[in-house]
Short mmCIF file of N, CA and C in Angstrom, two decimals:
data_model
loop_
_atom_site.label_atom_id
_atom_site.label_comp_id
_atom_site.label_asym_id
_atom_site.label_seq_id
_atom_site.Cartn_x
_atom_site.Cartn_y
_atom_site.Cartn_z
N MET A 223 -13.38 -24.56 -8.77
CA MET A 223 -13.63 -23.29 -9.43
C MET A 223 -13.97 -23.54 -10.90
N LEU A 224 -14.41 -22.51 -11.52
CA LEU A 224 -14.77 -22.59 -12.92
C LEU A 224 -13.54 -22.81 -13.79
N LYS A 225 -13.69 -23.57 -14.84
CA LYS A 225 -12.56 -23.91 -15.69
C LYS A 225 -12.49 -23.06 -16.95
N PHE A 226 -13.34 -22.06 -17.05
CA PHE A 226 -13.33 -21.22 -18.24
C PHE A 226 -12.96 -19.78 -17.86
N ASP A 227 -12.52 -19.05 -18.88
CA ASP A 227 -12.20 -17.63 -18.66
C ASP A 227 -13.49 -16.86 -18.42
N PRO A 228 -13.45 -15.94 -17.48
CA PRO A 228 -14.68 -15.20 -17.17
C PRO A 228 -14.98 -14.13 -18.21
N ASP A 229 -16.27 -13.94 -18.47
CA ASP A 229 -16.70 -12.82 -19.31
C ASP A 229 -17.11 -11.67 -18.36
N GLU A 230 -17.60 -10.59 -18.91
CA GLU A 230 -17.96 -9.42 -18.10
C GLU A 230 -19.02 -9.76 -17.05
N PHE A 231 -20.00 -10.55 -17.46
CA PHE A 231 -21.07 -10.90 -16.52
C PHE A 231 -20.51 -11.73 -15.36
N THR A 232 -19.69 -12.72 -15.66
CA THR A 232 -19.10 -13.57 -14.63
C THR A 232 -18.26 -12.73 -13.66
N ILE A 233 -17.49 -11.82 -14.19
CA ILE A 233 -16.67 -10.95 -13.35
C ILE A 233 -17.56 -10.12 -12.43
N SER A 234 -18.64 -9.58 -13.00
CA SER A 234 -19.53 -8.75 -12.17
C SER A 234 -20.20 -9.57 -11.07
N VAL A 235 -20.53 -10.83 -11.36
CA VAL A 235 -21.14 -11.70 -10.34
C VAL A 235 -20.12 -11.99 -9.23
N PHE A 236 -18.88 -12.29 -9.60
CA PHE A 236 -17.86 -12.56 -8.60
C PHE A 236 -17.57 -11.31 -7.76
N LEU A 237 -17.50 -10.16 -8.39
CA LEU A 237 -17.26 -8.91 -7.65
C LEU A 237 -18.40 -8.63 -6.67
N TYR A 238 -19.63 -8.83 -7.12
CA TYR A 238 -20.78 -8.63 -6.25
C TYR A 238 -20.72 -9.60 -5.07
N SER A 239 -20.39 -10.83 -5.35
CA SER A 239 -20.26 -11.85 -4.31
C SER A 239 -19.19 -11.46 -3.29
N ILE A 240 -18.07 -10.97 -3.78
CA ILE A 240 -16.98 -10.55 -2.89
C ILE A 240 -17.44 -9.39 -2.01
N ARG A 241 -18.11 -8.43 -2.60
CA ARG A 241 -18.54 -7.24 -1.84
C ARG A 241 -19.55 -7.61 -0.76
N ILE A 242 -20.49 -8.45 -1.07
CA ILE A 242 -21.50 -8.86 -0.09
C ILE A 242 -20.85 -9.73 1.00
N ALA A 243 -20.07 -10.72 0.59
CA ALA A 243 -19.44 -11.62 1.56
C ALA A 243 -18.48 -10.89 2.48
N THR A 244 -17.80 -9.89 1.95
CA THR A 244 -16.88 -9.10 2.77
C THR A 244 -17.66 -8.33 3.84
N ARG A 245 -18.77 -7.76 3.45
CA ARG A 245 -19.56 -6.97 4.41
C ARG A 245 -20.05 -7.80 5.59
N VAL A 246 -20.35 -9.07 5.34
CA VAL A 246 -20.84 -9.92 6.42
C VAL A 246 -19.72 -10.79 7.02
N GLY A 247 -18.51 -10.64 6.51
CA GLY A 247 -17.37 -11.37 7.06
C GLY A 247 -17.34 -12.85 6.69
N HIS A 248 -17.92 -13.22 5.56
CA HIS A 248 -17.97 -14.62 5.15
C HIS A 248 -16.79 -14.94 4.23
N TYR A 249 -15.65 -15.21 4.85
CA TYR A 249 -14.42 -15.44 4.08
C TYR A 249 -14.49 -16.70 3.22
N GLN A 250 -15.35 -17.65 3.59
CA GLN A 250 -15.49 -18.86 2.79
C GLN A 250 -16.02 -18.55 1.39
N THR A 251 -16.63 -17.39 1.22
CA THR A 251 -17.11 -16.97 -0.09
C THR A 251 -16.12 -16.04 -0.77
N TYR A 252 -15.65 -15.00 -0.05
CA TYR A 252 -14.84 -14.01 -0.76
C TYR A 252 -13.43 -14.47 -1.07
N VAL A 253 -12.83 -15.33 -0.26
CA VAL A 253 -11.46 -15.78 -0.56
C VAL A 253 -11.40 -16.60 -1.85
N PRO A 254 -12.23 -17.62 -2.03
CA PRO A 254 -12.19 -18.35 -3.31
C PRO A 254 -12.54 -17.46 -4.51
N SER A 255 -13.47 -16.55 -4.32
CA SER A 255 -13.85 -15.65 -5.41
C SER A 255 -12.70 -14.74 -5.80
N ILE A 256 -11.99 -14.23 -4.81
CA ILE A 256 -10.82 -13.39 -5.08
C ILE A 256 -9.74 -14.20 -5.79
N ASN A 257 -9.48 -15.40 -5.30
CA ASN A 257 -8.46 -16.25 -5.94
C ASN A 257 -8.80 -16.54 -7.39
N TYR A 258 -10.08 -16.79 -7.66
CA TYR A 258 -10.50 -17.03 -9.05
C TYR A 258 -10.24 -15.80 -9.91
N LEU A 259 -10.64 -14.63 -9.43
CA LEU A 259 -10.45 -13.41 -10.21
C LEU A 259 -8.97 -13.06 -10.36
N LEU A 260 -8.17 -13.37 -9.37
CA LEU A 260 -6.73 -13.09 -9.49
C LEU A 260 -6.08 -13.95 -10.57
N LYS A 261 -6.60 -15.15 -10.79
CA LYS A 261 -6.08 -15.99 -11.86
C LYS A 261 -6.36 -15.36 -13.23
N HIS A 262 -7.35 -14.51 -13.27
CA HIS A 262 -7.74 -13.84 -14.52
C HIS A 262 -7.63 -12.33 -14.36
N HIS A 263 -6.63 -11.88 -13.63
CA HIS A 263 -6.50 -10.46 -13.29
C HIS A 263 -6.37 -9.55 -14.51
N SER A 264 -5.89 -10.09 -15.61
CA SER A 264 -5.74 -9.25 -16.81
C SER A 264 -7.09 -8.80 -17.37
N LYS A 265 -8.15 -9.49 -17.01
CA LYS A 265 -9.49 -9.13 -17.50
C LYS A 265 -10.19 -8.11 -16.59
N LEU A 266 -9.57 -7.78 -15.47
CA LEU A 266 -10.18 -6.85 -14.51
C LEU A 266 -9.74 -5.41 -14.80
N SER A 267 -10.62 -4.49 -14.50
CA SER A 267 -10.24 -3.08 -14.58
C SER A 267 -9.28 -2.78 -13.44
N ALA A 268 -8.54 -1.71 -13.55
CA ALA A 268 -7.57 -1.34 -12.52
C ALA A 268 -8.27 -1.11 -11.18
N SER A 269 -9.42 -0.48 -11.19
CA SER A 269 -10.12 -0.21 -9.93
C SER A 269 -10.65 -1.50 -9.29
N ASN A 270 -11.16 -2.43 -10.10
CA ASN A 270 -11.64 -3.71 -9.55
C ASN A 270 -10.48 -4.55 -9.01
N LEU A 271 -9.38 -4.57 -9.74
CA LEU A 271 -8.21 -5.29 -9.26
C LEU A 271 -7.71 -4.70 -7.95
N SER A 272 -7.64 -3.39 -7.87
CA SER A 272 -7.21 -2.72 -6.65
C SER A 272 -8.12 -3.07 -5.49
N GLU A 273 -9.42 -3.07 -5.73
CA GLU A 273 -10.39 -3.37 -4.69
C GLU A 273 -10.19 -4.77 -4.12
N ILE A 274 -10.05 -5.77 -4.99
CA ILE A 274 -9.91 -7.13 -4.46
C ILE A 274 -8.53 -7.37 -3.85
N ILE A 275 -7.51 -6.69 -4.35
CA ILE A 275 -6.18 -6.79 -3.74
C ILE A 275 -6.23 -6.23 -2.32
N ASN A 276 -6.87 -5.08 -2.17
CA ASN A 276 -6.98 -4.47 -0.84
C ASN A 276 -7.71 -5.38 0.13
N ILE A 277 -8.83 -5.93 -0.30
CA ILE A 277 -9.59 -6.84 0.56
C ILE A 277 -8.76 -8.05 0.92
N PHE A 278 -8.12 -8.65 -0.08
CA PHE A 278 -7.35 -9.87 0.16
C PHE A 278 -6.14 -9.61 1.06
N ALA A 279 -5.43 -8.52 0.82
CA ALA A 279 -4.26 -8.20 1.65
C ALA A 279 -4.68 -7.95 3.10
N LEU A 280 -5.75 -7.21 3.29
CA LEU A 280 -6.23 -6.96 4.65
C LEU A 280 -6.71 -8.24 5.31
N HIS A 281 -7.36 -9.10 4.54
CA HIS A 281 -7.78 -10.40 5.07
C HIS A 281 -6.57 -11.23 5.51
N LEU A 282 -5.58 -11.31 4.62
CA LEU A 282 -4.40 -12.11 4.95
C LEU A 282 -3.72 -11.61 6.22
N ALA A 283 -3.62 -10.30 6.36
CA ALA A 283 -2.95 -9.74 7.54
C ALA A 283 -3.82 -9.87 8.78
N HIS A 284 -5.05 -9.43 8.74
CA HIS A 284 -5.87 -9.32 9.94
C HIS A 284 -6.59 -10.61 10.34
N PHE A 285 -6.98 -11.40 9.38
CA PHE A 285 -7.69 -12.64 9.71
C PHE A 285 -6.71 -13.80 9.86
N SER A 286 -5.82 -13.93 8.89
CA SER A 286 -4.89 -15.07 8.87
C SER A 286 -3.56 -14.78 9.55
N ASN A 287 -3.33 -13.52 9.89
CA ASN A 287 -2.06 -13.08 10.48
C ASN A 287 -0.88 -13.50 9.61
N ASN A 288 -1.05 -13.36 8.31
CA ASN A 288 -0.05 -13.75 7.34
C ASN A 288 0.46 -12.48 6.64
N ASN A 289 1.30 -11.74 7.35
CA ASN A 289 1.78 -10.46 6.85
C ASN A 289 2.64 -10.60 5.60
N GLU A 290 3.42 -11.65 5.53
CA GLU A 290 4.30 -11.84 4.37
C GLU A 290 3.50 -11.99 3.08
N ASP A 291 2.48 -12.84 3.12
CA ASP A 291 1.66 -13.02 1.92
C ASP A 291 0.87 -11.76 1.58
N ALA A 292 0.46 -11.02 2.60
CA ALA A 292 -0.27 -9.77 2.35
C ALA A 292 0.62 -8.79 1.60
N ILE A 293 1.86 -8.64 2.06
CA ILE A 293 2.79 -7.72 1.39
C ILE A 293 3.12 -8.24 -0.01
N GLU A 294 3.31 -9.54 -0.13
CA GLU A 294 3.64 -10.13 -1.44
C GLU A 294 2.53 -9.89 -2.46
N ILE A 295 1.29 -10.08 -2.04
CA ILE A 295 0.17 -9.90 -2.97
C ILE A 295 0.06 -8.44 -3.39
N VAL A 296 0.34 -7.52 -2.47
CA VAL A 296 0.30 -6.09 -2.81
C VAL A 296 1.37 -5.77 -3.83
N HIS A 297 2.58 -6.26 -3.60
CA HIS A 297 3.68 -5.96 -4.53
C HIS A 297 3.53 -6.68 -5.87
N LYS A 298 2.99 -7.88 -5.84
CA LYS A 298 2.83 -8.65 -7.08
C LYS A 298 1.89 -7.95 -8.06
N TYR A 299 0.85 -7.36 -7.53
CA TYR A 299 -0.11 -6.72 -8.40
C TYR A 299 0.05 -5.20 -8.43
N ALA A 300 1.19 -4.73 -7.95
CA ALA A 300 1.57 -3.31 -8.06
C ALA A 300 0.51 -2.37 -7.52
N ASN A 301 -0.02 -2.71 -6.37
CA ASN A 301 -1.02 -1.85 -5.76
C ASN A 301 -0.33 -0.64 -5.13
N ASP A 302 -0.78 0.54 -5.50
CA ASP A 302 -0.14 1.75 -5.00
C ASP A 302 -1.03 2.49 -4.00
N ASP A 303 -1.88 1.77 -3.32
CA ASP A 303 -2.79 2.36 -2.34
C ASP A 303 -2.01 2.71 -1.06
N ILE A 304 -1.77 3.99 -0.86
CA ILE A 304 -0.98 4.45 0.29
C ILE A 304 -1.68 4.10 1.60
N LYS A 305 -3.00 4.22 1.61
CA LYS A 305 -3.76 3.89 2.82
C LYS A 305 -3.55 2.42 3.20
N LEU A 306 -3.59 1.54 2.22
CA LEU A 306 -3.37 0.13 2.47
C LEU A 306 -1.98 -0.11 3.05
N HIS A 307 -0.98 0.54 2.49
CA HIS A 307 0.38 0.38 3.00
C HIS A 307 0.50 0.87 4.44
N ARG A 308 -0.19 1.97 4.77
CA ARG A 308 -0.15 2.48 6.14
C ARG A 308 -0.80 1.50 7.11
N VAL A 309 -1.94 0.93 6.72
CA VAL A 309 -2.64 -0.03 7.58
C VAL A 309 -1.77 -1.27 7.79
N LEU A 310 -1.23 -1.80 6.70
CA LEU A 310 -0.41 -3.01 6.81
C LEU A 310 0.86 -2.76 7.62
N LYS A 311 1.46 -1.60 7.46
CA LYS A 311 2.66 -1.28 8.24
C LYS A 311 2.32 -1.17 9.73
N ALA A 312 1.24 -0.47 10.05
CA ALA A 312 0.84 -0.34 11.46
C ALA A 312 0.52 -1.72 12.04
N TRP A 313 -0.11 -2.57 11.26
CA TRP A 313 -0.45 -3.92 11.72
C TRP A 313 0.82 -4.75 11.94
N ARG A 314 1.69 -4.72 10.94
CA ARG A 314 2.91 -5.53 10.97
C ARG A 314 3.83 -5.13 12.11
N THR A 315 3.91 -3.82 12.37
CA THR A 315 4.83 -3.33 13.41
C THR A 315 4.14 -3.22 14.77
N LEU A 316 2.89 -3.61 14.82
CA LEU A 316 2.08 -3.53 16.04
C LEU A 316 2.02 -2.12 16.62
N ASP A 317 1.94 -1.16 15.71
CA ASP A 317 1.79 0.25 16.08
C ASP A 317 0.31 0.49 16.37
N TYR A 318 -0.10 0.17 17.59
CA TYR A 318 -1.51 0.19 17.92
C TYR A 318 -2.14 1.58 17.84
N PHE A 319 -1.38 2.60 18.19
CA PHE A 319 -1.93 3.95 18.17
C PHE A 319 -2.32 4.35 16.73
N THR A 320 -1.41 4.15 15.79
CA THR A 320 -1.70 4.45 14.39
C THR A 320 -2.80 3.55 13.85
N TRP A 321 -2.71 2.26 14.18
CA TRP A 321 -3.70 1.31 13.67
C TRP A 321 -5.11 1.68 14.15
N PHE A 322 -5.26 1.99 15.45
CA PHE A 322 -6.57 2.37 15.96
C PHE A 322 -7.08 3.64 15.30
N ASN A 323 -6.20 4.61 15.08
CA ASN A 323 -6.62 5.84 14.41
C ASN A 323 -7.10 5.55 12.99
N LEU A 324 -6.37 4.70 12.27
CA LEU A 324 -6.78 4.33 10.91
C LEU A 324 -8.09 3.54 10.93
N TYR A 325 -8.20 2.62 11.85
CA TYR A 325 -9.40 1.77 11.95
C TYR A 325 -10.64 2.59 12.27
N HIS A 326 -10.54 3.46 13.25
CA HIS A 326 -11.72 4.20 13.69
C HIS A 326 -12.05 5.38 12.78
N SER A 327 -11.14 5.77 11.92
CA SER A 327 -11.45 6.84 10.97
C SER A 327 -11.77 6.30 9.58
N GLU A 328 -11.78 4.98 9.44
CA GLU A 328 -12.02 4.37 8.14
C GLU A 328 -13.47 4.52 7.72
N SER A 329 -13.68 5.10 6.55
CA SER A 329 -15.03 5.30 6.04
C SER A 329 -15.44 4.23 5.03
N ASP A 330 -14.48 3.52 4.47
CA ASP A 330 -14.77 2.45 3.51
C ASP A 330 -15.18 1.20 4.29
N LEU A 331 -16.41 0.78 4.10
CA LEU A 331 -16.95 -0.36 4.85
C LEU A 331 -16.15 -1.63 4.65
N LEU A 332 -15.66 -1.87 3.43
CA LEU A 332 -14.90 -3.08 3.17
C LEU A 332 -13.58 -3.08 3.93
N TYR A 333 -12.88 -1.95 3.91
CA TYR A 333 -11.64 -1.81 4.68
C TYR A 333 -11.93 -2.03 6.17
N HIS A 334 -12.95 -1.34 6.65
CA HIS A 334 -13.29 -1.41 8.07
C HIS A 334 -13.61 -2.84 8.49
N ARG A 335 -14.36 -3.54 7.66
CA ARG A 335 -14.76 -4.91 8.00
C ARG A 335 -13.54 -5.84 8.05
N MET A 336 -12.62 -5.67 7.13
CA MET A 336 -11.42 -6.51 7.14
C MET A 336 -10.54 -6.18 8.36
N MET A 337 -10.43 -4.92 8.68
CA MET A 337 -9.62 -4.53 9.84
C MET A 337 -10.28 -5.00 11.14
N GLN A 338 -11.59 -5.11 11.13
CA GLN A 338 -12.31 -5.53 12.33
C GLN A 338 -11.88 -6.92 12.79
N PHE A 339 -11.44 -7.75 11.85
CA PHE A 339 -10.95 -9.08 12.21
C PHE A 339 -9.76 -8.99 13.18
N GLY A 340 -9.00 -7.91 13.11
CA GLY A 340 -7.81 -7.77 13.94
C GLY A 340 -7.98 -6.91 15.17
N GLU A 341 -9.18 -6.39 15.39
CA GLU A 341 -9.39 -5.46 16.50
C GLU A 341 -9.04 -6.07 17.86
N ASN A 342 -9.55 -7.26 18.15
CA ASN A 342 -9.28 -7.86 19.46
C ASN A 342 -7.79 -8.13 19.67
N ARG A 343 -7.12 -8.57 18.63
CA ARG A 343 -5.68 -8.82 18.77
C ARG A 343 -4.93 -7.52 19.07
N MET A 344 -5.30 -6.46 18.38
CA MET A 344 -4.62 -5.19 18.59
C MET A 344 -4.95 -4.62 19.96
N ILE A 345 -6.17 -4.79 20.43
CA ILE A 345 -6.52 -4.34 21.78
C ILE A 345 -5.70 -5.10 22.81
N ASN A 346 -5.63 -6.40 22.68
CA ASN A 346 -4.85 -7.20 23.65
C ASN A 346 -3.37 -6.80 23.63
N HIS A 347 -2.83 -6.57 22.45
CA HIS A 347 -1.43 -6.14 22.35
C HIS A 347 -1.23 -4.78 23.01
N SER A 348 -2.11 -3.86 22.74
CA SER A 348 -1.96 -2.51 23.31
C SER A 348 -2.14 -2.53 24.82
N LEU A 349 -3.02 -3.37 25.32
CA LEU A 349 -3.17 -3.49 26.78
C LEU A 349 -1.86 -3.94 27.42
N LYS A 350 -1.20 -4.91 26.81
CA LYS A 350 0.08 -5.39 27.33
C LYS A 350 1.14 -4.29 27.29
N CYS A 351 1.19 -3.55 26.19
CA CYS A 351 2.17 -2.46 26.06
C CYS A 351 1.94 -1.38 27.11
N ILE A 352 0.71 -0.97 27.24
CA ILE A 352 0.37 0.08 28.21
C ILE A 352 0.63 -0.41 29.62
N GLN A 353 0.28 -1.65 29.89
CA GLN A 353 0.49 -2.24 31.22
C GLN A 353 1.96 -2.20 31.63
N LYS A 354 2.85 -2.43 30.68
CA LYS A 354 4.28 -2.43 30.96
C LYS A 354 4.88 -1.03 31.04
N SER A 355 4.22 -0.07 30.43
CA SER A 355 4.83 1.25 30.26
C SER A 355 4.34 2.33 31.22
N TYR A 356 3.14 2.17 31.74
CA TYR A 356 2.56 3.27 32.52
C TYR A 356 2.03 2.78 33.86
N PHE A 357 2.02 3.71 34.81
CA PHE A 357 1.37 3.47 36.09
C PHE A 357 -0.07 3.99 36.05
N GLN A 358 -0.25 5.13 35.38
CA GLN A 358 -1.59 5.69 35.24
C GLN A 358 -1.65 6.58 34.01
N LEU A 359 -2.86 6.74 33.51
CA LEU A 359 -3.11 7.58 32.34
C LEU A 359 -4.45 8.30 32.52
N PRO A 360 -4.61 9.44 31.90
CA PRO A 360 -5.92 10.09 31.93
C PRO A 360 -6.96 9.22 31.22
N LYS A 361 -8.15 9.17 31.79
CA LYS A 361 -9.22 8.36 31.20
C LYS A 361 -9.53 8.80 29.78
N ASP A 362 -9.48 10.11 29.51
CA ASP A 362 -9.74 10.61 28.16
C ASP A 362 -8.77 10.02 27.15
N TYR A 363 -7.51 9.87 27.55
CA TYR A 363 -6.51 9.29 26.65
C TYR A 363 -6.84 7.82 26.37
N VAL A 364 -7.16 7.07 27.41
CA VAL A 364 -7.49 5.65 27.25
C VAL A 364 -8.71 5.51 26.33
N ASP A 365 -9.71 6.35 26.55
CA ASP A 365 -10.90 6.31 25.69
C ASP A 365 -10.55 6.64 24.25
N SER A 366 -9.65 7.60 24.05
CA SER A 366 -9.30 8.00 22.69
C SER A 366 -8.48 6.95 21.96
N VAL A 367 -7.71 6.18 22.69
CA VAL A 367 -6.91 5.11 22.05
C VAL A 367 -7.81 3.96 21.61
N PHE A 368 -8.64 3.46 22.53
CA PHE A 368 -9.41 2.25 22.26
C PHE A 368 -10.76 2.51 21.61
N HIS A 369 -11.33 3.67 21.81
CA HIS A 369 -12.67 3.98 21.32
C HIS A 369 -13.69 2.98 21.89
N ILE A 370 -13.43 2.56 23.10
CA ILE A 370 -14.31 1.62 23.80
C ILE A 370 -14.55 2.19 25.19
N ASP A 371 -15.75 2.04 25.68
CA ASP A 371 -16.07 2.46 27.04
C ASP A 371 -15.15 1.72 28.02
N PHE A 372 -14.70 2.42 29.04
CA PHE A 372 -13.75 1.84 29.99
C PHE A 372 -14.29 0.57 30.65
N GLU A 373 -15.56 0.56 31.01
CA GLU A 373 -16.15 -0.63 31.64
C GLU A 373 -16.17 -1.82 30.68
N THR A 374 -16.44 -1.56 29.42
CA THR A 374 -16.41 -2.63 28.41
C THR A 374 -15.00 -3.17 28.26
N LEU A 375 -14.04 -2.28 28.27
CA LEU A 375 -12.64 -2.68 28.18
C LEU A 375 -12.28 -3.61 29.35
N LYS A 376 -12.72 -3.25 30.53
CA LYS A 376 -12.43 -4.07 31.72
C LYS A 376 -13.09 -5.44 31.65
N THR A 377 -14.36 -5.48 31.29
CA THR A 377 -15.07 -6.75 31.31
C THR A 377 -14.74 -7.64 30.12
N LYS A 378 -14.75 -7.08 28.93
CA LYS A 378 -14.54 -7.89 27.72
C LYS A 378 -13.10 -8.38 27.59
N PHE A 379 -12.14 -7.58 28.06
CA PHE A 379 -10.73 -7.93 27.87
C PHE A 379 -10.02 -8.26 29.19
N ALA A 380 -10.79 -8.53 30.23
CA ALA A 380 -10.25 -8.93 31.53
C ALA A 380 -9.13 -8.00 32.00
N CYS A 381 -9.36 -6.74 31.85
CA CYS A 381 -8.39 -5.72 32.23
C CYS A 381 -8.63 -5.37 33.70
N ASP A 382 -7.59 -5.43 34.51
CA ASP A 382 -7.77 -5.18 35.95
C ASP A 382 -7.41 -3.75 36.36
N TRP A 383 -7.47 -2.83 35.43
CA TRP A 383 -7.19 -1.44 35.73
C TRP A 383 -8.33 -0.86 36.56
N ALA A 384 -8.01 0.17 37.32
CA ALA A 384 -9.02 0.81 38.16
C ALA A 384 -9.19 2.27 37.72
N LEU A 385 -10.35 2.79 38.01
CA LEU A 385 -10.65 4.18 37.67
C LEU A 385 -10.78 4.98 38.96
N LYS A 386 -9.95 6.02 39.08
CA LYS A 386 -10.03 6.94 40.22
C LYS A 386 -10.26 8.32 39.65
N GLU A 387 -11.51 8.78 39.81
CA GLU A 387 -11.96 10.03 39.22
C GLU A 387 -11.75 9.98 37.72
N GLN A 388 -10.89 10.79 37.15
CA GLN A 388 -10.66 10.79 35.70
C GLN A 388 -9.29 10.21 35.35
N THR A 389 -8.76 9.39 36.24
CA THR A 389 -7.45 8.78 36.02
C THR A 389 -7.60 7.26 36.03
N VAL A 390 -7.00 6.62 35.04
CA VAL A 390 -6.99 5.16 35.00
C VAL A 390 -5.70 4.70 35.67
N VAL A 391 -5.87 3.94 36.73
CA VAL A 391 -4.70 3.39 37.45
C VAL A 391 -4.39 2.04 36.84
N ILE A 392 -3.24 1.96 36.23
CA ILE A 392 -2.84 0.75 35.53
C ILE A 392 -2.08 -0.19 36.47
N ARG A 393 -1.15 0.39 37.20
CA ARG A 393 -0.38 -0.35 38.20
C ARG A 393 -0.27 0.52 39.45
N SER A 394 -0.39 -0.11 40.58
CA SER A 394 -0.23 0.63 41.84
C SER A 394 1.25 0.79 42.13
N ARG A 395 1.59 1.93 42.63
CA ARG A 395 2.96 2.14 43.07
C ARG A 395 3.08 1.67 44.50
N THR A 396 3.98 0.79 44.75
CA THR A 396 4.14 0.27 46.11
C THR A 396 5.42 0.73 46.75
#
């Protein structure tokens, strides 16, 4: 990394790099850039610091599955983003219903992209929970939870559930 303190131009270049790399999911670019800016966090505006903390915390939780460091970084830099806390809590506690609602209603592209790293894990977890808890569910409910077409859910996630009319049969009663 650079050995000098960043000026305004350097900060703007790093922020631009983080924003672009985040959108395309290139963590090899945005993680070192965030770490560099965090070393010089006193030179960042409150909104820029909040933005990179949010990205980094979501990355740590969803990509690295490192919930402890995600929470630590949020508390260290006194981030008061309630939305971020809700996402991290839902992720940490494996509250798939809340997490899916937050993920699918997210309008901020950077948040959405970071959460996307955890989508498959959360789908697999929710499939296991539902498999253990229910014999059948209305197809509308299953669609509303996953926001994925039922056939895609079956093929992509090796789900052996069956569809009978508008009911998803999860387990047969014998």
